[in-house]
Short mmCIF file of C-alpha atoms in Angstrom, two decimals:
data_model
loop_
_atom_site.label_atom_id
_atom_site.label_comp_id
_atom_site.label_asym_id
_atom_site.label_seq_id
_atom_site.Cartn_x
_atom_site.Cartn_y
_atom_site.Cartn_z
CA MET A 1 -6.56 -28.10 -1.30
CA PRO A 2 -5.59 -28.10 -4.98
CA HIS A 3 -2.39 -26.34 -5.95
CA SER A 4 -1.92 -23.74 -8.65
CA THR A 5 -1.00 -26.44 -11.16
CA HIS A 6 -4.58 -27.69 -10.85
CA LEU A 7 -6.19 -24.32 -11.52
CA HIS A 8 -7.55 -23.97 -15.04
CA THR A 9 -5.39 -21.88 -17.34
CA ALA A 10 -8.30 -20.57 -19.43
CA LEU A 11 -9.95 -17.46 -18.01
CA GLY A 12 -13.58 -18.63 -18.10
CA PRO A 13 -13.09 -22.01 -16.38
CA LEU A 14 -10.57 -20.39 -13.99
CA LEU A 15 -13.18 -17.90 -12.78
CA ARG A 16 -15.70 -20.70 -12.24
CA ALA A 17 -13.18 -22.83 -10.34
CA VAL A 18 -12.16 -19.95 -8.08
CA ARG A 19 -15.79 -19.08 -7.37
CA ALA A 20 -16.53 -22.71 -6.49
CA ARG A 21 -13.55 -22.82 -4.11
CA LEU A 22 -14.69 -19.66 -2.32
CA ALA A 23 -18.31 -20.83 -2.18
CA ALA A 24 -17.24 -24.17 -0.70
CA ALA A 25 -15.28 -22.28 1.96
CA GLY A 26 -18.39 -20.30 2.93
CA VAL A 27 -17.16 -16.91 1.68
CA ALA A 28 -20.05 -14.42 1.77
CA ASP A 29 -19.90 -13.17 -1.84
CA PRO A 30 -17.92 -15.76 -3.84
CA ALA A 31 -18.94 -14.37 -7.25
CA LEU A 32 -17.63 -10.87 -6.52
CA ASP A 33 -14.51 -11.99 -4.64
CA SER A 34 -13.54 -14.50 -7.34
CA ARG A 35 -13.82 -11.78 -9.99
CA LEU A 36 -11.78 -9.29 -7.95
CA ILE A 37 -9.01 -11.81 -7.29
CA VAL A 38 -8.79 -13.23 -10.81
CA GLU A 39 -9.01 -9.84 -12.56
CA HIS A 40 -6.41 -8.28 -10.28
CA PHE A 41 -3.75 -10.99 -10.45
CA SER A 42 -4.30 -11.95 -14.11
CA GLU A 43 -4.54 -8.28 -15.18
CA THR A 44 -7.74 -8.99 -17.08
CA THR A 45 -11.10 -7.24 -17.17
CA ARG A 46 -14.66 -8.43 -16.86
CA ALA A 47 -15.18 -7.64 -20.57
CA GLN A 48 -12.27 -9.94 -21.48
CA ALA A 49 -13.70 -12.76 -19.36
CA ILE A 50 -16.95 -12.51 -21.31
CA ALA A 51 -15.46 -11.99 -24.79
CA GLU A 52 -12.40 -14.27 -24.46
CA PRO A 53 -13.20 -17.09 -21.99
CA GLY A 54 -10.45 -19.19 -23.59
CA ARG A 55 -7.76 -16.56 -22.92
CA VAL A 56 -4.76 -18.25 -21.32
CA VAL A 57 -3.65 -17.13 -17.86
CA GLY A 58 0.09 -17.59 -17.22
CA SER A 59 1.69 -19.64 -14.45
CA THR A 60 2.88 -16.59 -12.46
CA ALA A 61 -0.64 -15.20 -12.32
CA LEU A 62 -2.04 -18.63 -11.42
CA ALA A 63 0.41 -18.94 -8.52
CA ALA A 64 -0.59 -15.47 -7.28
CA ILE A 65 -4.28 -16.36 -7.57
CA GLU A 66 -3.67 -19.58 -5.62
CA ALA A 67 -1.87 -17.67 -2.84
CA ALA A 68 -4.68 -15.09 -2.72
CA LEU A 69 -7.30 -17.86 -2.53
CA ARG A 70 -5.61 -19.40 0.49
CA ARG A 71 -5.58 -16.04 2.27
CA ARG A 72 -9.24 -15.42 1.44
CA VAL A 73 -10.31 -18.91 2.55
CA ALA A 74 -8.39 -18.31 5.81
CA GLY A 75 -10.61 -15.26 6.43
CA GLU A 76 -8.56 -12.32 5.18
CA PRO A 77 -10.77 -9.65 3.53
CA VAL A 78 -10.45 -9.54 -0.24
CA HIS A 79 -9.41 -5.86 -0.37
CA ARG A 80 -6.59 -6.46 2.11
CA ILE A 81 -5.31 -9.18 -0.23
CA LEU A 82 -5.54 -6.87 -3.26
CA GLY A 83 -3.95 -4.04 -1.25
CA TYR A 84 -6.46 -1.40 -2.30
CA ARG A 85 -10.12 -0.50 -2.15
CA GLU A 86 -12.32 1.74 -4.29
CA PHE A 87 -13.88 4.62 -2.34
CA TYR A 88 -15.99 7.34 -3.95
CA GLY A 89 -14.60 6.29 -7.33
CA LEU A 90 -10.98 6.58 -6.14
CA ARG A 91 -8.56 3.68 -5.80
CA LEU A 92 -6.99 3.85 -2.33
CA SER A 93 -4.06 1.75 -1.20
CA LEU A 94 -4.50 0.03 2.16
CA SER A 95 -1.89 -0.81 4.80
CA PRO A 96 -2.01 -2.66 8.13
CA ASP A 97 -2.16 0.78 9.82
CA THR A 98 -5.35 1.88 8.07
CA LEU A 99 -9.01 1.08 8.47
CA GLU A 100 -10.42 -0.31 5.24
CA PRO A 101 -12.75 2.47 3.99
CA ARG A 102 -16.36 1.25 3.79
CA PRO A 103 -19.20 2.35 1.50
CA ASP A 104 -21.04 3.67 4.60
CA THR A 105 -18.40 6.38 4.93
CA GLU A 106 -19.27 7.68 1.45
CA THR A 107 -22.42 8.97 3.20
CA LEU A 108 -20.21 11.44 5.09
CA VAL A 109 -18.66 12.69 1.84
CA ASP A 110 -22.16 13.09 0.35
CA ALA A 111 -23.26 15.09 3.40
CA VAL A 112 -20.31 17.50 3.34
CA LEU A 113 -19.78 17.92 -0.40
CA PRO A 114 -22.50 20.52 -1.21
CA PHE A 115 -21.26 22.74 1.65
CA ALA A 116 -17.61 22.34 0.58
CA LYS A 117 -18.47 23.23 -3.03
CA ALA A 118 -20.53 26.26 -1.98
CA THR A 119 -17.75 27.46 0.33
CA ALA A 120 -15.16 27.12 -2.44
CA GLU A 121 -17.40 29.04 -4.86
CA ARG A 122 -18.02 31.81 -2.34
CA LEU A 123 -14.49 32.19 -0.96
CA GLY A 124 -12.29 30.67 -3.65
CA GLU A 125 -11.10 28.09 -1.14
CA CYS A 126 -12.34 25.49 1.34
CA ARG A 127 -10.07 24.21 4.09
CA ILE A 128 -10.84 20.71 5.32
CA LEU A 129 -9.57 18.93 8.43
CA ASP A 130 -9.95 15.15 8.37
CA LEU A 131 -9.40 13.68 11.85
CA GLY A 132 -8.20 10.08 11.88
CA THR A 133 -7.62 10.20 8.14
CA GLY A 134 -6.43 6.58 7.73
CA THR A 135 -6.13 5.97 3.97
CA GLY A 136 -7.07 9.64 3.42
CA ALA A 137 -10.46 8.49 2.08
CA ILE A 138 -12.68 11.35 3.26
CA ALA A 139 -10.19 14.16 2.56
CA LEU A 140 -9.19 12.82 -0.85
CA ALA A 141 -12.77 12.21 -1.98
CA LEU A 142 -13.59 15.85 -1.13
CA LEU A 143 -10.42 17.18 -2.79
CA SER A 144 -11.15 15.21 -5.97
CA ALA A 145 -14.63 16.78 -6.17
CA VAL A 146 -13.70 20.34 -5.09
CA PRO A 147 -10.63 21.58 -7.03
CA ALA A 148 -10.27 24.73 -4.89
CA ALA A 149 -10.20 22.78 -1.61
CA THR A 150 -7.18 21.88 0.51
CA ALA A 151 -7.09 19.30 3.28
CA THR A 152 -5.08 18.35 6.33
CA GLY A 153 -5.30 14.67 7.22
CA VAL A 154 -4.59 14.01 10.90
CA ASP A 155 -3.65 10.60 12.26
CA ILE A 156 -1.85 9.26 15.31
CA SER A 157 -0.33 6.50 13.18
CA PRO A 158 2.75 7.38 11.06
CA GLY A 159 2.02 4.30 8.93
CA ALA A 160 -1.48 5.52 8.15
CA LEU A 161 -0.14 8.96 7.21
CA ALA A 162 2.42 7.40 4.86
CA THR A 163 -0.42 5.49 3.17
CA ALA A 164 -2.63 8.61 2.93
CA THR A 165 0.24 10.65 1.48
CA ARG A 166 0.95 7.95 -1.11
CA ASN A 167 -2.75 7.84 -2.02
CA ALA A 168 -2.84 11.64 -2.40
CA GLU A 169 0.20 11.55 -4.69
CA ASP A 170 -1.10 8.61 -6.75
CA LEU A 171 -4.37 10.50 -7.31
CA GLY A 172 -2.60 13.73 -8.29
CA LEU A 173 -3.86 15.44 -5.12
CA GLY A 174 -0.54 15.60 -3.26
CA GLY A 175 -0.20 19.36 -3.67
CA ARG A 176 -3.48 19.99 -1.82
CA PHE A 177 -3.14 17.35 0.92
CA ASN A 178 -1.06 17.79 4.06
CA ALA A 179 -0.50 14.85 6.44
CA LEU A 180 -0.16 15.70 10.13
CA ASN A 181 0.91 13.32 12.90
CA SER A 182 -1.24 14.41 15.82
CA ASN A 183 -3.37 12.97 18.60
CA TRP A 184 -6.68 14.60 17.59
CA PHE A 185 -6.22 18.43 17.70
CA GLU A 186 -2.94 18.38 19.65
CA LYS A 187 -0.68 19.64 16.82
CA VAL A 188 -3.38 21.17 14.60
CA SER A 189 -3.21 24.89 13.82
CA GLY A 190 -5.36 27.30 11.83
CA ARG A 191 -9.08 27.24 11.14
CA TYR A 192 -11.12 25.07 8.82
CA HIS A 193 -14.44 25.34 7.01
CA VAL A 194 -15.06 21.60 7.37
CA ILE A 195 -13.94 19.33 10.20
CA ALA A 196 -14.73 15.72 9.33
CA ALA A 197 -14.09 12.48 11.21
CA ASN A 198 -14.87 8.81 11.05
CA PRO A 199 -13.59 8.18 14.56
CA PRO A 200 -13.31 4.88 16.44
CA TYR A 201 -16.83 4.40 17.83
CA ILE A 202 -17.08 0.82 19.04
CA ALA A 203 -17.20 0.27 22.80
CA SER A 204 -14.10 -1.59 23.99
CA ARG A 205 -16.13 -4.52 25.32
CA ASP A 206 -17.82 -5.03 21.91
CA ILE A 207 -14.63 -5.37 19.84
CA GLY A 208 -14.60 -9.13 20.38
CA ASN A 209 -18.09 -9.45 18.85
CA LEU A 210 -17.16 -7.84 15.53
CA GLN A 211 -16.97 -9.85 12.30
CA ASP A 212 -13.64 -11.68 12.13
CA GLU A 213 -12.70 -9.72 9.00
CA VAL A 214 -12.97 -6.45 10.90
CA ARG A 215 -11.64 -7.58 14.28
CA ASP A 216 -8.63 -9.44 12.92
CA PHE A 217 -7.55 -7.13 10.10
CA ASP A 218 -8.61 -3.53 10.85
CA PRO A 219 -6.27 -1.78 13.32
CA ARG A 220 -7.66 -1.92 16.85
CA ARG A 221 -7.16 1.76 17.59
CA ALA A 222 -9.18 2.69 14.50
CA LEU A 223 -12.14 0.80 16.03
CA ASP A 224 -11.98 1.20 19.82
CA GLY A 225 -13.93 4.26 21.02
CA GLY A 226 -13.27 3.60 24.70
CA VAL A 227 -15.50 2.28 27.45
CA ASP A 228 -18.77 3.54 25.89
CA GLY A 229 -17.57 4.11 22.30
CA LEU A 230 -18.13 7.86 22.65
CA ILE A 231 -14.78 9.21 23.87
CA PRO A 232 -13.68 10.57 20.44
CA TYR A 233 -16.95 12.53 20.09
CA ARG A 234 -16.36 14.21 23.47
CA ILE A 235 -12.86 15.23 22.34
CA ILE A 236 -14.07 16.56 18.97
CA ALA A 237 -17.08 18.42 20.43
CA GLY A 238 -14.94 19.84 23.23
CA GLU A 239 -12.06 21.11 21.11
CA ALA A 240 -13.29 21.73 17.54
CA GLU A 241 -14.43 25.31 18.19
CA GLY A 242 -10.84 26.57 18.32
CA PHE A 243 -10.22 25.26 14.81
CA LEU A 244 -13.56 25.94 13.10
CA GLU A 245 -14.37 28.93 10.91
CA ALA A 246 -17.43 30.91 12.07
CA GLN A 247 -19.75 29.40 9.43
CA GLY A 248 -17.98 26.04 9.44
CA LYS A 249 -19.44 22.58 9.90
CA VAL A 250 -18.37 19.49 11.81
CA ALA A 251 -19.37 16.14 10.29
CA VAL A 252 -18.93 12.81 12.05
CA GLU A 253 -19.70 9.21 11.21
CA ILE A 254 -21.43 7.36 14.06
CA GLY A 255 -22.43 3.86 15.06
CA TYR A 256 -26.05 3.22 14.13
CA THR A 257 -27.29 3.39 17.76
CA GLN A 258 -25.39 6.55 18.72
CA LYS A 259 -27.37 9.41 17.12
CA ASP A 260 -29.04 10.68 20.31
CA GLU A 261 -25.94 10.36 22.49
CA VAL A 262 -23.61 12.07 20.00
CA THR A 263 -26.16 14.83 19.33
CA ALA A 264 -26.37 15.45 23.08
CA ILE A 265 -22.56 15.60 23.41
CA PHE A 266 -22.35 18.24 20.67
CA ALA A 267 -25.37 20.16 21.99
CA ALA A 268 -23.71 20.44 25.40
CA ALA A 269 -20.65 21.94 23.65
CA GLY A 270 -22.76 24.60 21.88
CA TYR A 271 -23.56 22.93 18.54
CA ARG A 272 -26.85 22.29 16.83
CA LEU A 273 -27.60 19.39 14.52
CA ALA A 274 -27.72 20.72 10.94
CA GLU A 275 -28.28 17.39 9.21
CA ALA A 276 -28.50 13.66 9.90
CA ARG A 277 -28.01 11.07 7.17
CA ARG A 278 -28.59 7.36 6.90
CA ASP A 279 -26.37 4.88 5.12
CA LEU A 280 -27.33 2.52 2.30
CA GLY A 281 -28.74 0.07 4.86
CA GLY A 282 -31.06 2.73 6.31
CA ASN A 283 -29.10 3.12 9.57
CA ASP A 284 -28.22 6.45 11.19
CA ARG A 285 -24.62 7.03 10.04
CA VAL A 286 -23.60 10.69 9.70
CA LEU A 287 -24.33 13.81 11.78
CA VAL A 288 -23.43 17.35 10.67
CA PHE A 289 -23.22 20.11 13.28
CA LYS A 290 -22.77 23.87 13.26
CA ARG A 291 -22.15 26.39 16.04
#
């Protein structure tokens, strides 16, 4: 494999060389990943690449790009290498303790947002509980769109909570975000207008069949939903009532085959399905329940 000294120092040829390397390694989207890597480590923009293809990229940046390329070719997801991912227009830092937020989860924010806005307009506030907050993605996306809202992000992982807190502060939302180390509702108090969760929903036996990028780099406990993948939904449906305002809503992300089973779990606990939403790929992805 060529070393950084062999990478082109001009931006245009550098981008082409990086893309070719990634394509040769069988990376799924070499054009996008090459752009993300080169722009990030050379501190350039797409506009600069088009307008100034001869712009010189320094040796420090080239070495960083080379190191990033090796990690990407070895299978590490590009956003893990960059250390952040965009979600709902927000830049969120990642850590080994957090699930990498996916575009599918933006569907949950879309589903909850009108209700959160209406609640804030009616009451002057909207209290949100985000179970298994990870990077803080769901809570912070809602806070950024609803200035009167506050959120508690719950996670069992102290590392995830440190990442979520940092993200909240970086986005100027620290004053409205509270991180809570708790196993589901164990240490939660008070009542909330919105309880949201993207829980682990993959059956234990299926973890080994996931894409390498997910299986090897997302934290196992953020993926494993127990023997049938449904254990977190039973916990949430069974315990949410004690923490939900009378008119509140519970919104959960689901695996694309789980709509009927999760609906039945919540129905048995006294909830009715208020809304179901599909993700960008047309798969069942988000269910919203009310008492």
